[in-house]
GROMACS .gro file of C-alpha atoms in nm:
model
  199
    1UNK     CA    1   0.009   0.013  -0.012
    2UNK     CA    2   0.281   0.245   0.061
    3UNK     CA    3   0.404   0.195  -0.301
    4UNK     CA    4   0.070   0.252  -0.438
    5UNK     CA    5   0.066   0.594  -0.253
    6UNK     CA    6   0.457   0.647  -0.421
    7UNK     CA    7   0.346   0.562  -0.751
    8UNK     CA    8   0.035   0.779  -0.762
    9UNK     CA    9   0.239   1.127  -0.739
   10UNK     CA   10   0.458   0.974  -1.029
   11UNK     CA   11   0.155   0.902  -1.233
   12UNK     CA   12   0.005   1.236  -1.180
   13UNK     CA   13   0.345   1.415  -1.254
   14UNK     CA   14   0.378   1.213  -1.578
   15UNK     CA   15   0.007   1.319  -1.671
   16UNK     CA   16   0.103   1.665  -1.577
   17UNK     CA   17   0.405   1.676  -1.786
   18UNK     CA   18   0.196   1.517  -2.089
   19UNK     CA   19  -0.035   1.785  -2.043
   20UNK     CA   20   0.224   2.055  -2.083
   21UNK     CA   21   0.387   1.919  -2.355
   22UNK     CA   22   0.056   1.919  -2.545
   23UNK     CA   23   0.017   2.288  -2.467
   24UNK     CA   24   0.355   2.369  -2.543
   25UNK     CA   25   0.295   2.181  -2.888
   26UNK     CA   26  -0.024   2.394  -2.980
   27UNK     CA   27   0.146   2.709  -2.861
   28UNK     CA   28   0.413   2.632  -3.121
   29UNK     CA   29   0.180   2.559  -3.369
   30UNK     CA   30  -0.004   2.884  -3.340
   31UNK     CA   31   0.304   3.077  -3.349
   32UNK     CA   32   0.427   2.922  -3.677
   33UNK     CA   33   0.311   3.160  -3.957
   34UNK     CA   34   0.090   2.982  -4.220
   35UNK     CA   35   0.218   2.871  -4.528
   36UNK     CA   36  -0.003   2.955  -4.860
   37UNK     CA   37   0.019   2.714  -5.156
   38UNK     CA   38  -0.005   2.885  -5.517
   39UNK     CA   39  -0.142   2.700  -5.779
   40UNK     CA   40  -0.084   2.772  -6.163
   41UNK     CA   41  -0.315   2.984  -6.367
   42UNK     CA   42  -0.419   2.856  -6.709
   43UNK     CA   43  -0.255   3.010  -7.016
   44UNK     CA   44  -0.579   3.194  -7.073
   45UNK     CA   45  -0.615   3.340  -6.719
   46UNK     CA   46  -0.266   3.461  -6.713
   47UNK     CA   47  -0.297   3.655  -7.043
   48UNK     CA   48  -0.626   3.788  -6.913
   49UNK     CA   49  -0.474   3.892  -6.588
   50UNK     CA   50  -0.138   4.029  -6.778
   51UNK     CA   51  -0.372   4.254  -7.020
   52UNK     CA   52  -0.569   4.371  -6.733
   53UNK     CA   53  -0.274   4.470  -6.499
   54UNK     CA   54  -0.078   4.663  -6.795
   55UNK     CA   55  -0.395   4.874  -6.873
   56UNK     CA   56  -0.451   4.949  -6.495
   57UNK     CA   57  -0.091   5.069  -6.452
   58UNK     CA   58  -0.111   5.250  -6.769
   59UNK     CA   59  -0.422   5.416  -6.659
   60UNK     CA   60  -0.248   5.530  -6.325
   61UNK     CA   61   0.047   5.645  -6.531
   62UNK     CA   62  -0.174   5.853  -6.758
   63UNK     CA   63  -0.330   6.031  -6.418
   64UNK     CA   64   0.024   6.123  -6.329
   65UNK     CA   65   0.084   6.296  -6.658
   66UNK     CA   66  -0.251   6.488  -6.646
   67UNK     CA   67  -0.127   6.577  -6.307
   68UNK     CA   68   0.167   6.719  -6.447
   69UNK     CA   69   0.008   6.904  -6.732
   70UNK     CA   70  -0.214   7.057  -6.444
   71UNK     CA   71   0.121   7.178  -6.276
   72UNK     CA   72   0.240   7.313  -6.611
   73UNK     CA   73  -0.074   7.529  -6.656
   74UNK     CA   74  -0.065   7.638  -6.299
   75UNK     CA   75   0.270   7.763  -6.312
   76UNK     CA   76   0.197   7.980  -6.596
   77UNK     CA   77  -0.086   8.149  -6.424
   78UNK     CA   78   0.117   8.185  -6.115
   79UNK     CA   79   0.390   8.347  -6.332
   80UNK     CA   80   0.130   8.607  -6.469
   81UNK     CA   81  -0.037   8.637  -6.128
   82UNK     CA   82   0.289   8.722  -5.938
   83UNK     CA   83   0.416   8.983  -6.196
   84UNK     CA   84   0.231   9.302  -6.284
   85UNK     CA   85   0.103   9.254  -6.631
   86UNK     CA   86   0.271   9.577  -6.726
   87UNK     CA   87   0.601   9.446  -6.628
   88UNK     CA   88   0.619   9.159  -6.841
   89UNK     CA   89   0.731   9.268  -7.196
   90UNK     CA   90   0.540   9.112  -7.484
   91UNK     CA   91   0.871   8.919  -7.566
   92UNK     CA   92   0.881   8.763  -7.206
   93UNK     CA   93   0.520   8.686  -7.228
   94UNK     CA   94   0.559   8.505  -7.560
   95UNK     CA   95   0.886   8.310  -7.418
   96UNK     CA   96   0.656   8.198  -7.114
   97UNK     CA   97   0.355   8.090  -7.362
   98UNK     CA   98   0.591   7.925  -7.604
   99UNK     CA   99   0.751   7.718  -7.324
  100UNK     CA  100   0.407   7.638  -7.156
  101UNK     CA  101   0.268   7.518  -7.489
  102UNK     CA  102   0.604   7.321  -7.574
  103UNK     CA  103   0.569   7.155  -7.239
  104UNK     CA  104   0.188   7.087  -7.293
  105UNK     CA  105   0.299   6.892  -7.609
  106UNK     CA  106   0.586   6.717  -7.500
  107UNK     CA  107   0.482   6.603  -7.154
  108UNK     CA  108   0.174   6.406  -7.279
  109UNK     CA  109   0.371   6.260  -7.567
  110UNK     CA  110   0.721   6.180  -7.372
  111UNK     CA  111   0.502   6.064  -7.047
  112UNK     CA  112   0.313   5.829  -7.235
  113UNK     CA  113   0.635   5.696  -7.417
  114UNK     CA  114   0.777   5.670  -7.051
  115UNK     CA  115   0.503   5.496  -6.875
  116UNK     CA  116   0.441   5.237  -7.175
  117UNK     CA  117   0.820   5.151  -7.177
  118UNK     CA  118   0.784   5.087  -6.797
  119UNK     CA  119   0.485   4.871  -6.790
  120UNK     CA  120   0.519   4.708  -7.173
  121UNK     CA  121   0.691   4.379  -6.968
  122UNK     CA  122   0.354   4.340  -6.823
  123UNK     CA  123   0.201   4.242  -7.176
  124UNK     CA  124   0.496   3.980  -7.224
  125UNK     CA  125   0.467   3.797  -6.901
  126UNK     CA  126   0.263   3.509  -7.025
  127UNK     CA  127   0.492   3.487  -7.361
  128UNK     CA  128   0.799   3.430  -7.137
  129UNK     CA  129   0.672   3.066  -7.074
  130UNK     CA  130   0.599   3.093  -6.716
  131UNK     CA  131   0.208   3.097  -6.616
  132UNK     CA  132   0.119   3.313  -6.318
  133UNK     CA  133   0.034   3.147  -5.988
  134UNK     CA  134  -0.250   3.274  -5.744
  135UNK     CA  135  -0.349   3.182  -5.376
  136UNK     CA  136  -0.659   3.349  -5.181
  137UNK     CA  137  -0.557   3.486  -4.835
  138UNK     CA  138  -0.665   3.688  -4.545
  139UNK     CA  139  -0.381   3.898  -4.426
  140UNK     CA  140  -0.301   4.226  -4.252
  141UNK     CA  141  -0.086   4.508  -4.438
  142UNK     CA  142   0.274   4.486  -4.318
  143UNK     CA  143   0.229   4.107  -4.227
  144UNK     CA  144   0.527   3.904  -4.351
  145UNK     CA  145   0.402   3.562  -4.509
  146UNK     CA  146   0.513   3.257  -4.658
  147UNK     CA  147   0.389   3.111  -4.981
  148UNK     CA  148   0.487   2.795  -5.139
  149UNK     CA  149   0.518   2.814  -5.523
  150UNK     CA  150   0.425   2.548  -5.755
  151UNK     CA  151   0.774   2.479  -5.830
  152UNK     CA  152   0.848   2.365  -5.471
  153UNK     CA  153   1.054   2.692  -5.330
  154UNK     CA  154   0.906   2.904  -5.080
  155UNK     CA  155   0.859   3.290  -5.155
  156UNK     CA  156   0.855   3.522  -4.835
  157UNK     CA  157   0.640   3.822  -4.906
  158UNK     CA  158   0.516   4.139  -4.724
  159UNK     CA  159   0.149   4.231  -4.787
  160UNK     CA  160   0.146   4.639  -4.900
  161UNK     CA  161  -0.055   4.838  -5.069
  162UNK     CA  162  -0.060   4.791  -5.423
  163UNK     CA  163  -0.076   5.051  -5.661
  164UNK     CA  164  -0.387   5.003  -5.801
  165UNK     CA  165  -0.595   4.868  -5.529
  166UNK     CA  166  -0.665   4.907  -5.184
  167UNK     CA  167  -0.671   4.583  -4.953
  168UNK     CA  168  -0.792   4.666  -4.585
  169UNK     CA  169  -0.644   4.468  -4.314
  170UNK     CA  170  -0.816   4.129  -4.264
  171UNK     CA  171  -1.017   4.140  -4.603
  172UNK     CA  172  -0.990   3.848  -4.845
  173UNK     CA  173  -0.768   3.910  -5.117
  174UNK     CA  174  -0.600   3.724  -5.400
  175UNK     CA  175  -0.198   3.741  -5.430
  176UNK     CA  176  -0.083   3.684  -5.766
  177UNK     CA  177   0.300   3.573  -5.799
  178UNK     CA  178   0.474   3.594  -6.144
  179UNK     CA  179   0.775   3.340  -6.157
  180UNK     CA  180   0.962   3.524  -6.437
  181UNK     CA  181   0.979   3.864  -6.264
  182UNK     CA  182   0.963   3.757  -5.907
  183UNK     CA  183   0.679   4.027  -5.860
  184UNK     CA  184   0.334   3.966  -5.632
  185UNK     CA  185   0.037   4.151  -5.694
  186UNK     CA  186  -0.259   4.208  -5.502
  187UNK     CA  187  -0.624   4.190  -5.586
  188UNK     CA  188  -0.989   4.205  -5.480
  189UNK     CA  189  -1.136   3.850  -5.493
  190UNK     CA  190  -1.434   4.007  -5.691
  191UNK     CA  191  -1.195   4.178  -5.960
  192UNK     CA  192  -1.015   3.825  -6.019
  193UNK     CA  193  -1.333   3.659  -6.051
  194UNK     CA  194  -1.442   3.910  -6.314
  195UNK     CA  195  -1.103   3.894  -6.503
  196UNK     CA  196  -1.017   3.513  -6.474
  197UNK     CA  197  -1.306   3.333  -6.321
  198UNK     CA  198  -1.110   3.268  -5.995
  199UNK     CA  199  -1.362   3.205  -5.693
   0.00000   0.00000   0.00000
């Protein structure tokens, strides 16, 4: 009977140790970041998304060009507003108007060429032989996340605001990965559904 009393605390201690180990294991599992699995898009989906992204980036670039045009016009108005109209000679007025007109002509042309050259690679992603990959996520902006690509390697990425779209913290989104450019894009799920039929 004395032996049973000695064995009882030992059994209780072993049970407590097992319970603590289980709790520790659960804590470790919870602290490990989730790894999201990418899946490949079809060739059609890749082409659709690349065209969409190219046009979206071009649209944003053209908005910036319009801003430059407004700044050009504002500068002319400010120059004529600051100086007394009688103090500016006809020759100076002509120069200011010519410079403003030249800028008004060249800013859109050169700006469009620069924007097109910067983003034309998006149109060619599908022709490089690598299909885009995607996965649905629920993340916070600034949260570092691991993604397992279809070829087996891991990409670590920190969610940030995309140029074209603002995903809110905790909102479901689609992350698109381009293996050929090692670039990631973020889109709203509804937008991806319209473009590529991703549910």
